[in-house]
Tab-separated table of N, CA, C and O in Angstrom:
chain	number	residue	atom	x	y	z
F	18	ARG	N	0.822	-1.203	0.000
F	18	ARG	CA	0.000	0.000	0.000
F	18	ARG	C	0.866	1.268	0.000
F	18	ARG	O	0.529	2.244	-0.650
F	19	ASP	N	1.965	1.261	0.742
F	19	ASP	CA	2.837	2.440	0.778
F	19	ASP	C	3.392	2.782	-0.605
F	19	ASP	O	3.500	3.956	-0.966
F	20	ILE	N	3.727	1.766	-1.380
F	20	ILE	CA	4.248	1.999	-2.732
F	20	ILE	C	3.177	2.648	-3.597
F	20	ILE	O	3.441	3.593	-4.339
F	21	VAL	N	1.959	2.156	-3.522
F	21	VAL	CA	0.855	2.719	-4.301
F	21	VAL	C	0.590	4.163	-3.875
F	21	VAL	O	0.445	5.058	-4.721
F	22	ASP	N	0.561	4.404	-2.586
F	22	ASP	CA	0.326	5.766	-2.090
F	22	ASP	C	1.398	6.727	-2.590
F	22	ASP	O	1.097	7.841	-3.028
F	23	GLU	N	2.652	6.325	-2.554
F	23	GLU	CA	3.752	7.187	-2.997
F	23	GLU	C	3.713	7.397	-4.512
F	23	GLU	O	3.939	8.495	-5.007
F	24	THR	N	3.391	6.340	-5.256
F	24	THR	CA	3.353	6.423	-6.718
F	24	THR	C	2.279	7.386	-7.196
F	24	THR	O	2.497	8.166	-8.121
F	25	TYR	N	1.122	7.362	-6.566
F	25	TYR	CA	0.001	8.169	-7.033
F	25	TYR	C	-0.186	9.462	-6.238
F	25	TYR	O	-1.153	10.186	-6.455
F	26	LYS	N	0.731	9.759	-5.370
F	26	LYS	CA	0.615	10.915	-4.485
F	26	LYS	C	0.327	12.213	-5.244
F	26	LYS	O	-0.573	12.950	-4.897
F	27	ASN	N	1.066	12.495	-6.267
F	27	ASN	CA	0.916	13.745	-7.025
F	27	ASN	C	0.491	13.508	-8.472
F	27	ASN	O	0.685	14.374	-9.317
F	28	ARG	N	-0.075	12.353	-8.745
F	28	ARG	CA	-0.427	11.994	-10.123
F	28	ARG	C	-1.402	12.998	-10.754
F	28	ARG	O	-1.175	13.461	-11.862
F	29	ALA	N	-2.461	13.335	-10.071
F	29	ALA	CA	-3.454	14.257	-10.631
F	29	ALA	C	-2.829	15.627	-10.897
F	29	ALA	O	-3.072	16.247	-11.939
F	30	ARG	N	-2.012	16.098	-9.986
F	30	ARG	CA	-1.349	17.393	-10.161
F	30	ARG	C	-0.383	17.355	-11.351
F	30	ARG	O	-0.323	18.296	-12.136
F	31	THR	N	0.358	16.270	-11.481
F	31	THR	CA	1.297	16.128	-12.597
F	31	THR	C	0.560	16.120	-13.928
F	31	THR	O	0.969	16.796	-14.876
F	32	ILE	N	-0.518	15.369	-14.002
F	32	ILE	CA	-1.297	15.313	-15.247
F	32	ILE	C	-1.867	16.685	-15.571
F	32	ILE	O	-1.753	17.158	-16.705
F	33	ALA	N	-2.454	17.346	-14.594
F	33	ALA	CA	-3.051	18.662	-14.829
F	33	ALA	C	-1.994	19.677	-15.253
F	33	ALA	O	-2.194	20.438	-16.211
F	34	ARG	N	-0.869	19.712	-14.571
F	34	ARG	CA	0.187	20.674	-14.898
F	34	ARG	C	0.746	20.427	-16.295
F	34	ARG	O	0.992	21.360	-17.049
F	35	THR	N	0.922	19.159	-16.645
F	35	THR	CA	1.461	18.817	-17.957
F	35	THR	C	0.474	19.176	-19.063
F	35	THR	O	0.861	19.775	-20.085
F	36	GLU	N	-0.785	18.835	-18.887
F	36	GLU	CA	-1.796	19.153	-19.899
F	36	GLU	C	-1.983	20.657	-20.050
F	36	GLU	O	-2.116	21.167	-21.166
F	37	LEU	N	-1.990	21.368	-18.949
F	37	LEU	CA	-2.124	22.822	-19.006
F	37	LEU	C	-0.916	23.459	-19.689
F	37	LEU	O	-1.068	24.348	-20.532
F	38	GLY	N	0.283	22.989	-19.367
F	38	GLY	CA	1.491	23.518	-20.011
F	38	GLY	C	1.472	23.285	-21.506
F	38	GLY	O	1.823	24.172	-22.294
F	39	ASP	N	1.046	22.101	-21.931
F	39	ASP	CA	0.978	21.806	-23.360
F	39	ASP	C	-0.069	22.680	-24.045
F	39	ASP	O	0.175	23.225	-25.125
F	40	ALA	N	-1.218	22.860	-23.415
F	40	ALA	CA	-2.272	23.705	-23.993
F	40	ALA	C	-1.829	25.162	-24.078
F	40	ALA	O	-2.079	25.836	-25.091
F	41	GLN	N	-1.164	25.659	-23.048
F	41	GLN	CA	-0.676	27.043	-23.074
F	41	GLN	C	0.343	27.237	-24.184
F	41	GLN	O	0.311	28.248	-24.902
F	42	ASN	N	1.248	26.278	-24.340
F	42	ASN	CA	2.258	26.412	-25.384
F	42	ASN	C	1.664	26.260	-26.782
F	42	ASN	O	2.102	26.921	-27.721
F	43	ALA	N	0.644	25.426	-26.926
F	43	ALA	CA	-0.043	25.323	-28.225
F	43	ALA	C	-0.717	26.647	-28.567
F	43	ALA	O	-0.661	27.108	-29.713
F	44	ALA	N	-1.329	27.284	-27.584
F	44	ALA	CA	-1.956	28.590	-27.811
F	44	ALA	C	-0.902	29.649	-28.129
F	44	ALA	O	-1.123	30.508	-28.988
F	45	THR	N	0.241	29.572	-27.477
F	45	THR	CA	1.339	30.502	-27.757
F	45	THR	C	1.785	30.365	-29.202
F	45	THR	O	1.962	31.367	-29.910
F	46	VAL	N	1.968	29.136	-29.667
F	46	VAL	CA	2.376	28.901	-31.051
F	46	VAL	C	1.343	29.492	-32.012
F	46	VAL	O	1.693	30.162	-32.987
F	47	SER	N	0.090	29.283	-31.739
F	47	SER	CA	-0.977	29.800	-32.599
F	47	SER	C	-0.969	31.330	-32.640
F	47	SER	O	-1.007	31.932	-33.719
F	48	ARG	N	-0.913	31.953	-31.467
F	48	ARG	CA	-0.904	33.427	-31.395
F	48	ARG	C	0.317	34.012	-32.083
F	48	ARG	O	0.223	34.963	-32.852
F	49	TYR	N	1.478	33.463	-31.774
F	49	TYR	CA	2.712	33.978	-32.370
F	49	TYR	C	2.710	33.778	-33.884
F	49	TYR	O	3.145	34.649	-34.633
F	50	GLY	N	2.235	32.628	-34.336
F	50	GLY	CA	2.179	32.365	-35.773
F	50	GLY	C	1.288	33.362	-36.487
F	50	GLY	O	1.647	33.888	-37.552
F	51	GLU	N	0.127	33.655	-35.913
F	51	GLU	CA	-0.790	34.635	-36.508
F	51	GLU	C	-0.192	36.038	-36.522
F	51	GLU	O	-0.506	36.840	-37.399
F	52	ALA	N	0.691	36.319	-35.577
F	52	ALA	CA	1.322	37.644	-35.489
F	52	ALA	C	2.600	37.734	-36.333
F	52	ALA	O	3.229	38.791	-36.365
F	53	GLY	N	2.981	36.639	-36.960
F	53	GLY	CA	4.164	36.656	-37.814
F	53	GLY	C	5.479	36.407	-37.088
F	53	GLY	O	6.551	36.580	-37.674
F	54	VAL	N	5.414	35.991	-35.840
F	54	VAL	CA	6.639	35.694	-35.086
F	54	VAL	C	7.248	34.407	-35.647
F	54	VAL	O	6.556	33.409	-35.834
F	55	LYS	N	8.536	34.433	-35.917
F	55	LYS	CA	9.233	33.272	-36.476
F	55	LYS	C	10.173	32.607	-35.476
F	55	LYS	O	10.468	31.426	-35.585
F	56	LEU	N	10.683	33.386	-34.497
F	56	LEU	CA	11.649	32.882	-33.532
F	56	LEU	C	11.161	33.123	-32.110
F	56	LEU	O	10.478	34.121	-31.853
F	57	VAL	N	11.537	32.221	-31.202
F	57	VAL	CA	11.186	32.374	-29.793
F	57	VAL	C	12.404	32.063	-28.930
F	57	VAL	O	13.276	31.277	-29.314
F	58	GLU	N	12.450	32.720	-27.766
F	58	GLU	CA	13.455	32.383	-26.763
F	58	GLU	C	12.809	31.431	-25.767
F	58	GLU	O	11.718	31.691	-25.260
F	59	ILE	N	13.483	30.339	-25.492
F	59	ILE	CA	12.952	29.326	-24.595
F	59	ILE	C	13.258	29.697	-23.153
F	59	ILE	O	14.400	30.009	-22.804
F	60	LEU	N	12.220	29.660	-22.331
F	60	LEU	CA	12.329	29.917	-20.900
F	60	LEU	C	11.996	28.602	-20.210
F	60	LEU	O	10.838	28.204	-20.149
F	61	ASP	N	13.017	27.915	-19.728
F	61	ASP	CA	12.809	26.554	-19.245
F	61	ASP	C	13.811	26.203	-18.151
F	61	ASP	O	14.514	25.226	-18.236
F	62	GLY	N	13.860	26.995	-17.111
F	62	GLY	CA	14.799	26.702	-16.043
F	62	GLY	C	14.260	27.052	-14.681
F	62	GLY	O	14.983	27.600	-13.870
F	63	GLY	N	12.990	26.762	-14.453
F	63	GLY	CA	12.381	27.119	-13.185
F	63	GLY	C	12.928	26.320	-12.017
F	63	GLY	O	13.609	25.311	-12.196
F	64	ASN	N	12.649	26.759	-10.827
F	64	ASN	CA	13.144	26.101	-9.624
F	64	ASN	C	12.698	24.648	-9.519
F	64	ASN	O	13.417	23.812	-8.998
F	65	ASP	N	11.505	24.345	-10.015
F	65	ASP	CA	10.983	22.984	-9.933
F	65	ASP	C	11.377	22.142	-11.141
F	65	ASP	O	10.947	21.005	-11.267
F	66	ASP	N	12.172	22.682	-12.028
F	66	ASP	CA	12.483	22.007	-13.290
F	66	ASP	C	13.978	22.079	-13.551
F	66	ASP	O	14.456	22.944	-14.258
F	67	ASP	N	14.715	21.141	-12.969
F	67	ASP	CA	16.156	21.151	-13.142
F	67	ASP	C	16.648	20.024	-14.045
F	67	ASP	O	17.807	19.658	-14.023
F	68	ASP	N	15.743	19.491	-14.864
F	68	ASP	CA	16.091	18.455	-15.825
F	68	ASP	C	17.193	18.974	-16.745
F	68	ASP	O	17.167	20.125	-17.183
F	69	GLU	N	18.177	18.137	-17.066
F	69	GLU	CA	19.328	18.572	-17.864
F	69	GLU	C	18.926	19.121	-19.233
F	69	GLU	O	19.424	20.150	-19.667
F	70	GLU	N	18.021	18.444	-19.923
F	70	GLU	CA	17.584	18.916	-21.243
F	70	GLU	C	16.911	20.284	-21.144
F	70	GLU	O	17.056	21.125	-22.023
F	71	CYS	N	16.172	20.503	-20.065
F	71	CYS	CA	15.506	21.792	-19.874
F	71	CYS	C	16.522	22.898	-19.607
F	71	CYS	O	16.399	24.006	-20.126
F	72	GLN	N	17.531	22.604	-18.813
F	72	GLN	CA	18.565	23.590	-18.531
F	72	GLN	C	19.327	23.956	-19.797
F	72	GLN	O	19.683	25.121	-20.000
F	73	ILE	N	19.568	22.978	-20.667
F	73	ILE	CA	20.247	23.239	-21.935
F	73	ILE	C	19.376	24.118	-22.827
F	73	ILE	O	19.851	25.061	-23.452
F	74	ALA	N	18.082	23.828	-22.892
F	74	ALA	CA	17.165	24.583	-23.750
F	74	ALA	C	16.954	26.010	-23.252
F	74	ALA	O	16.730	26.924	-24.054
F	75	ASN	N	17.039	26.219	-21.945
F	75	ASN	CA	16.769	27.525	-21.360
F	75	ASN	C	17.662	28.604	-21.984
F	75	ASN	O	18.877	28.494	-21.981
F	76	GLY	N	17.018	29.624	-22.543
F	76	GLY	CA	17.741	30.740	-23.150
F	76	GLY	C	18.061	30.564	-24.621
F	76	GLY	O	18.510	31.512	-25.268
F	77	GLN	N	17.839	29.387	-25.164
F	77	GLN	CA	18.115	29.171	-26.581
F	77	GLN	C	17.054	29.854	-27.441
F	77	GLN	O	15.929	30.081	-27.008
F	78	ILE	N	17.435	30.144	-28.672
F	78	ILE	CA	16.517	30.697	-29.664
F	78	ILE	C	16.115	29.560	-30.595
F	78	ILE	O	16.976	28.901	-31.190
F	79	TRP	N	14.812	29.330	-30.696
F	79	TRP	CA	14.271	28.268	-31.537
F	79	TRP	C	13.340	28.874	-32.575
F	79	TRP	O	12.744	29.926	-32.356
F	80	THR	N	13.179	28.156	-33.699
F	80	THR	CA	12.131	28.544	-34.631
F	80	THR	C	10.794	28.219	-33.971
F	80	THR	O	10.718	27.334	-33.093
F	81	LEU	N	9.762	28.908	-34.394
F	81	LEU	CA	8.433	28.648	-33.851
F	81	LEU	C	8.003	27.210	-34.157
F	81	LEU	O	7.397	26.545	-33.314
F	82	ASP	N	8.345	26.707	-35.338
F	82	ASP	CA	7.991	25.333	-35.707
F	82	ASP	C	8.683	24.316	-34.796
F	82	ASP	O	8.081	23.318	-34.400
F	83	PHE	N	9.962	24.562	-34.453
F	83	PHE	CA	10.677	23.640	-33.575
F	83	PHE	C	10.067	23.665	-32.177
F	83	PHE	O	9.921	22.625	-31.542
F	84	PHE	N	9.707	24.851	-31.706
F	84	PHE	CA	9.041	24.951	-30.407
F	84	PHE	C	7.718	24.196	-30.430
F	84	PHE	O	7.380	23.482	-29.477
F	85	ASP	N	6.970	24.327	-31.513
F	85	ASP	CA	5.686	23.633	-31.619
F	85	ASP	C	5.883	22.119	-31.522
F	85	ASP	O	5.082	21.423	-30.901
F	86	ALA	N	6.952	21.617	-32.097
F	86	ALA	CA	7.226	20.181	-32.063
F	86	ALA	C	7.831	19.725	-30.731
F	86	ALA	O	7.891	18.522	-30.459
F	87	ASN	N	8.279	20.687	-29.909
F	87	ASN	CA	8.942	20.364	-28.637
F	87	ASN	C	8.397	21.249	-27.520
F	87	ASN	O	9.150	21.867	-26.772
F	88	ARG	N	7.073	21.301	-27.410
F	88	ARG	CA	6.442	22.218	-26.452
F	88	ARG	C	6.798	21.897	-25.011
F	88	ARG	O	6.933	22.797	-24.195
F	89	LEU	N	6.943	20.618	-24.674
F	89	LEU	CA	7.352	20.201	-23.329
F	89	LEU	C	8.381	19.094	-23.454
F	89	LEU	O	8.364	18.320	-24.413
F	90	GLU	N	9.253	18.998	-22.462
F	90	GLU	CA	10.298	17.964	-22.476
F	90	GLU	C	9.872	16.713	-21.710
F	90	GLU	O	10.269	15.608	-22.047
F	91	HIS	N	9.059	16.890	-20.672
F	91	HIS	CA	8.711	15.791	-19.781
F	91	HIS	C	7.480	16.180	-18.964
F	91	HIS	O	7.104	17.357	-18.948
F	92	PRO	N	6.856	15.233	-18.266
F	92	PRO	CA	5.750	15.596	-17.373
F	92	PRO	C	6.218	16.621	-16.333
F	92	PRO	O	7.346	16.556	-15.853
F	93	ASN	N	5.372	17.573	-16.028
F	93	ASN	CA	5.659	18.654	-15.082
F	93	ASN	C	6.615	19.697	-15.649
F	93	ASN	O	7.102	20.550	-14.913
F	94	CYS	N	6.903	19.646	-16.921
F	94	CYS	CA	7.828	20.600	-17.539
F	94	CYS	C	7.252	22.015	-17.448
F	94	CYS	O	6.051	22.216	-17.589
F	95	THR	N	8.128	22.986	-17.224
F	95	THR	CA	7.701	24.384	-17.093
F	95	THR	C	8.074	25.225	-18.310
F	95	THR	O	8.074	26.445	-18.247
F	96	ARG	N	8.389	24.589	-19.426
F	96	ARG	CA	8.844	25.289	-20.627
F	96	ARG	C	7.791	26.269	-21.154
F	96	ARG	O	6.611	25.982	-21.208
F	97	CYS	N	8.258	27.449	-21.543
F	97	CYS	CA	7.425	28.419	-22.247
F	97	CYS	C	8.344	29.200	-23.178
F	97	CYS	O	9.550	28.957	-23.215
F	98	ALA	N	7.789	30.123	-23.938
F	98	ALA	CA	8.591	30.839	-24.928
F	98	ALA	C	8.171	32.297	-25.018
F	98	ALA	O	7.008	32.632	-24.805
F	99	ALA	N	9.142	33.132	-25.338
F	99	ALA	CA	8.913	34.561	-25.538
F	99	ALA	C	9.290	34.903	-26.978
F	99	ALA	O	10.240	34.327	-27.524
F	100	PRO	N	8.582	35.823	-27.605
F	100	PRO	CA	8.891	36.159	-29.001
F	100	PRO	C	10.252	36.841	-29.120
F	100	PRO	O	10.677	37.580	-28.239
F	101	VAL	N	10.912	36.574	-30.229
F	101	VAL	CA	12.197	37.210	-30.544
F	101	VAL	C	11.991	38.011	-31.819
F	101	VAL	O	11.541	37.476	-32.832
F	102	PHE	N	12.324	39.283	-31.762
F	102	PHE	CA	12.140	40.146	-32.925
F	102	PHE	C	13.459	40.520	-33.591
F	102	PHE	O	13.470	41.116	-34.655
F	103	ASP	N	14.575	40.194	-32.941
F	103	ASP	CA	15.884	40.479	-33.516
F	103	ASP	C	16.153	39.543	-34.684
F	103	ASP	O	15.602	38.444	-34.760
F	104	ASP	N	17.040	39.953	-35.562
F	104	ASP	CA	17.453	39.128	-36.688
F	104	ASP	C	18.640	38.285	-36.237
F	104	ASP	O	19.789	38.688	-36.370
F	105	VAL	N	18.339	37.118	-35.647
F	105	VAL	CA	19.376	36.230	-35.131
F	105	VAL	C	19.201	34.847	-35.715
F	105	VAL	O	18.113	34.479	-36.183
F	106	LYS	N	20.262	34.076	-35.673
F	106	LYS	CA	20.214	32.689	-36.149
F	106	LYS	C	19.730	31.809	-35.006
F	106	LYS	O	20.251	31.889	-33.891
F	107	PRO	N	18.739	30.959	-35.250
F	107	PRO	CA	18.223	30.108	-34.171
F	107	PRO	C	19.228	29.024	-33.783
F	107	PRO	O	20.017	28.564	-34.603
F	108	ASP	N	19.176	28.631	-32.501
F	108	ASP	CA	20.001	27.533	-32.011
F	108	ASP	C	19.455	26.182	-32.477
F	108	ASP	O	20.211	25.250	-32.717
F	109	ARG	N	18.126	26.106	-32.572
F	109	ARG	CA	17.467	24.865	-33.016
F	109	ARG	C	16.318	25.208	-33.941
F	109	ARG	O	15.610	26.169	-33.745
F	110	GLY	N	16.136	24.314	-34.906
F	110	GLY	CA	15.009	24.486	-35.815
F	110	GLY	C	15.483	24.952	-37.103
F	110	GLY	O	15.121	25.274	-38.087
């Protein structure tokens, strides 16, 4: 019973946070695409998110299409993106 309790302790919160993060990022892609944004800066280094891939992505410049294909890295991911208006070469995409 202890194993089951520990395994499912935060399951509902993890599912909700992950689904909400994915929906928010999908809406971001849609809004930015309609506004003509082509590049985004990845913001993915929150206190609760110290995953190595997230730390690497944090601060990188991605194409909007690459961000759309990689909206989250893992369950509970805190990844989001800000528009980039400078003429820079993307790190990914």
